[in-house]
Amino acid sequence: MNYKKAIKFTFFSFSLKILDSYINNFLYFLDSYFVIYKGPICLPLKIKKFDILRSPHKDKDSRDQFEIRNYKKVIYVYVCNNILFTKIMNLSIPSSIDVNFSMQYVFS
């Protein structure tokens, strides 16, 4: 079996538009340095729903409903040296996006 060392970037956001625009910029950056990558892979949408009573004293059937949608995407970067990794870490990230990264070994 042939393994490759890869860096897994996981992006989280509540807004799909902001997440897609940032990932397009991220992929453009990777393409400019001729980096081999795989993705973006869309992970399942997580929806949390909340019901809140409008009035605490009467009319218990009257409720407001809210939901929070969490979007998640993954990109695997296969060829990455220390200089390129520091340039990736220096990219400006919008405040509404969370990024996690980890080193993994992946089948080639």
PDB file of C-alpha atoms in Angstrom:
ATOM      1  CA  MET A   1       0.000   0.000   0.000  1.00  0.00           C
ATOM      2  CA  ASN A   2       1.217   3.415  -0.931  1.00  0.00           C
ATOM      3  CA  TYR A   3       0.634   6.255   1.564  1.00  0.00           C
ATOM      4  CA  LYS A   4       1.067   9.986   1.053  1.00  0.00           C
ATOM      5  CA  LYS A   5       1.458  12.599   3.737  1.00  0.00           C
ATOM      6  CA  ALA A   6      -1.310  15.182   3.486  1.00  0.00           C
ATOM      7  CA  ILE A   7      -2.514  18.211   5.389  1.00  0.00           C
ATOM      8  CA  LYS A   8      -6.249  18.180   6.010  1.00  0.00           C
ATOM      9  CA  PHE A   9      -7.834  21.642   6.132  1.00  0.00           C
ATOM     10  CA  THR A  10     -11.352  21.721   7.567  1.00  0.00           C
ATOM     11  CA  PHE A  11     -13.385  24.905   7.122  1.00  0.00           C
ATOM     12  CA  PHE A  12     -16.474  25.706   9.256  1.00  0.00           C
ATOM     13  CA  SER A  13     -18.941  28.545   8.777  1.00  0.00           C
ATOM     14  CA  PHE A  14     -22.541  29.616   9.338  1.00  0.00           C
ATOM     15  CA  SER A  15     -22.677  31.353   5.943  1.00  0.00           C
ATOM     16  CA  LEU A  16     -22.318  29.286   2.777  1.00  0.00           C
ATOM     17  CA  LYS A  17     -21.617  32.308   0.539  1.00  0.00           C
ATOM     18  CA  ILE A  18     -18.677  33.496   2.625  1.00  0.00           C
ATOM     19  CA  LEU A  19     -17.329  29.958   2.918  1.00  0.00           C
ATOM     20  CA  ASP A  20     -17.488  29.354  -0.845  1.00  0.00           C
ATOM     21  CA  SER A  21     -15.830  32.664  -1.693  1.00  0.00           C
ATOM     22  CA  TYR A  22     -12.975  32.026   0.758  1.00  0.00           C
ATOM     23  CA  ILE A  23     -12.456  28.469  -0.509  1.00  0.00           C
ATOM     24  CA  ASN A  24     -12.290  29.761  -4.094  1.00  0.00           C
ATOM     25  CA  ASN A  25      -9.568  32.221  -3.011  1.00  0.00           C
ATOM     26  CA  PHE A  26      -7.765  29.429  -1.128  1.00  0.00           C
ATOM     27  CA  LEU A  27      -7.837  27.141  -4.192  1.00  0.00           C
ATOM     28  CA  TYR A  28      -6.617  29.990  -6.412  1.00  0.00           C
ATOM     29  CA  PHE A  29      -3.688  30.436  -4.006  1.00  0.00           C
ATOM     30  CA  LEU A  30      -2.887  26.700  -4.154  1.00  0.00           C
ATOM     31  CA  ASP A  31      -3.096  26.712  -7.967  1.00  0.00           C
ATOM     32  CA  SER A  32      -0.686  29.643  -8.184  1.00  0.00           C
ATOM     33  CA  TYR A  33       1.968  27.551  -6.361  1.00  0.00           C
ATOM     34  CA  PHE A  34       1.188  24.365  -8.363  1.00  0.00           C
ATOM     35  CA  VAL A  35       0.188  22.427  -5.266  1.00  0.00           C
ATOM     36  CA  ILE A  36      -1.530  19.050  -5.550  1.00  0.00           C
ATOM     37  CA  TYR A  37      -4.782  19.043  -3.597  1.00  0.00           C
ATOM     38  CA  LYS A  38      -8.064  17.174  -3.390  1.00  0.00           C
ATOM     39  CA  GLY A  39     -11.343  18.884  -2.724  1.00  0.00           C
ATOM     40  CA  PRO A  40     -13.266  20.821  -1.666  1.00  0.00           C
ATOM     41  CA  ILE A  41     -15.306  18.003  -0.176  1.00  0.00           C
ATOM     42  CA  CYS A  42     -18.671  19.114   1.227  1.00  0.00           C
ATOM     43  CA  LEU A  43     -19.541  17.451   4.509  1.00  0.00           C
ATOM     44  CA  PRO A  44     -23.142  17.030   5.706  1.00  0.00           C
ATOM     45  CA  LEU A  45     -25.022  20.103   6.829  1.00  0.00           C
ATOM     46  CA  LYS A  46     -25.770  20.237  10.562  1.00  0.00           C
ATOM     47  CA  ILE A  47     -28.958  22.020  11.559  1.00  0.00           C
ATOM     48  CA  LYS A  48     -29.832  22.870  15.166  1.00  0.00           C
ATOM     49  CA  LYS A  49     -33.417  23.971  15.768  1.00  0.00           C
ATOM     50  CA  PHE A  50     -34.687  25.898  18.794  1.00  0.00           C
ATOM     51  CA  ASP A  51     -38.212  26.688  20.005  1.00  0.00           C
ATOM     52  CA  ILE A  52     -38.714  29.655  22.322  1.00  0.00           C
ATOM     53  CA  LEU A  53     -41.917  30.684  24.058  1.00  0.00           C
ATOM     54  CA  ARG A  54     -43.066  34.160  23.069  1.00  0.00           C
ATOM     55  CA  SER A  55     -44.775  34.851  26.350  1.00  0.00           C
ATOM     56  CA  PRO A  56     -43.743  33.258  29.645  1.00  0.00           C
ATOM     57  CA  HIS A  57     -47.175  33.602  31.297  1.00  0.00           C
ATOM     58  CA  LYS A  58     -49.877  32.647  28.835  1.00  0.00           C
ATOM     59  CA  ASP A  59     -50.512  31.187  25.388  1.00  0.00           C
ATOM     60  CA  LYS A  60     -48.024  28.311  25.599  1.00  0.00           C
ATOM     61  CA  ASP A  61     -48.775  27.360  21.990  1.00  0.00           C
ATOM     62  CA  SER A  62     -47.262  30.583  20.656  1.00  0.00           C
ATOM     63  CA  ARG A  63     -43.580  29.910  19.914  1.00  0.00           C
ATOM     64  CA  ASP A  64     -40.741  31.314  17.832  1.00  0.00           C
ATOM     65  CA  GLN A  65     -38.596  28.863  15.894  1.00  0.00           C
ATOM     66  CA  PHE A  66     -34.936  29.450  15.095  1.00  0.00           C
ATOM     67  CA  GLU A  67     -32.273  27.355  13.451  1.00  0.00           C
ATOM     68  CA  ILE A  68     -28.502  27.431  13.132  1.00  0.00           C
ATOM     69  CA  ARG A  69     -26.907  25.906  10.038  1.00  0.00           C
ATOM     70  CA  ASN A  70     -23.280  24.731  10.214  1.00  0.00           C
ATOM     71  CA  TYR A  71     -21.500  24.263   6.878  1.00  0.00           C
ATOM     72  CA  LYS A  72     -18.299  22.245   6.668  1.00  0.00           C
ATOM     73  CA  LYS A  73     -15.821  21.627   3.821  1.00  0.00           C
ATOM     74  CA  VAL A  74     -12.534  19.712   3.661  1.00  0.00           C
ATOM     75  CA  ILE A  75      -9.467  20.118   1.428  1.00  0.00           C
ATOM     76  CA  TYR A  76      -6.484  17.732   1.391  1.00  0.00           C
ATOM     77  CA  VAL A  77      -3.141  19.298   0.392  1.00  0.00           C
ATOM     78  CA  TYR A  78      -0.562  16.684  -0.653  1.00  0.00           C
ATOM     79  CA  VAL A  79       2.635  18.565  -1.516  1.00  0.00           C
ATOM     80  CA  CYS A  80       3.482  21.187   1.049  1.00  0.00           C
ATOM     81  CA  ASN A  81       6.865  22.379   2.313  1.00  0.00           C
ATOM     82  CA  ASN A  82       7.544  24.616   5.306  1.00  0.00           C
ATOM     83  CA  ILE A  83       7.690  27.867   3.310  1.00  0.00           C
ATOM     84  CA  LEU A  84       4.369  27.190   1.600  1.00  0.00           C
ATOM     85  CA  PHE A  85       2.785  26.152   4.896  1.00  0.00           C
ATOM     86  CA  THR A  86       3.764  29.463   6.511  1.00  0.00           C
ATOM     87  CA  LYS A  87       2.321  31.348   3.516  1.00  0.00           C
ATOM     88  CA  ILE A  88      -0.948  29.418   3.916  1.00  0.00           C
ATOM     89  CA  MET A  89      -1.035  30.281   7.614  1.00  0.00           C
ATOM     90  CA  ASN A  90      -0.499  33.989   6.801  1.00  0.00           C
ATOM     91  CA  LEU A  91      -3.551  34.162   4.514  1.00  0.00           C
ATOM     92  CA  SER A  92      -6.252  36.463   5.813  1.00  0.00           C
ATOM     93  CA  ILE A  93      -9.265  34.510   7.064  1.00  0.00           C
ATOM     94  CA  PRO A  94     -12.686  36.132   7.518  1.00  0.00           C
ATOM     95  CA  SER A  95     -13.890  36.236  11.100  1.00  0.00           C
ATOM     96  CA  SER A  96     -16.926  34.074  10.309  1.00  0.00           C
ATOM     97  CA  ILE A  97     -14.795  31.106   9.178  1.00  0.00           C
ATOM     98  CA  ASP A  98     -13.009  28.649  11.452  1.00  0.00           C
ATOM     99  CA  VAL A  99     -10.116  26.612  10.061  1.00  0.00           C
ATOM    100  CA  ASN A 100      -8.654  23.433  11.544  1.00  0.00           C
ATOM    101  CA  PHE A 101      -5.724  21.570  10.060  1.00  0.00           C
ATOM    102  CA  SER A 102      -4.083  18.242  10.807  1.00  0.00           C
ATOM    103  CA  MET A 103      -1.393  16.012   9.309  1.00  0.00           C
ATOM    104  CA  GLN A 104      -2.605  12.678   7.972  1.00  0.00           C
ATOM    105  CA  TYR A 105      -1.442   9.752   5.893  1.00  0.00           C
ATOM    106  CA  VAL A 106      -3.774   9.057   2.981  1.00  0.00           C
ATOM    107  CA  PHE A 107      -3.944   6.264   0.396  1.00  0.00           C
ATOM    108  CA  SER A 108      -2.660   7.363  -2.988  1.00  0.00           C
TER     109      SER A 108
END
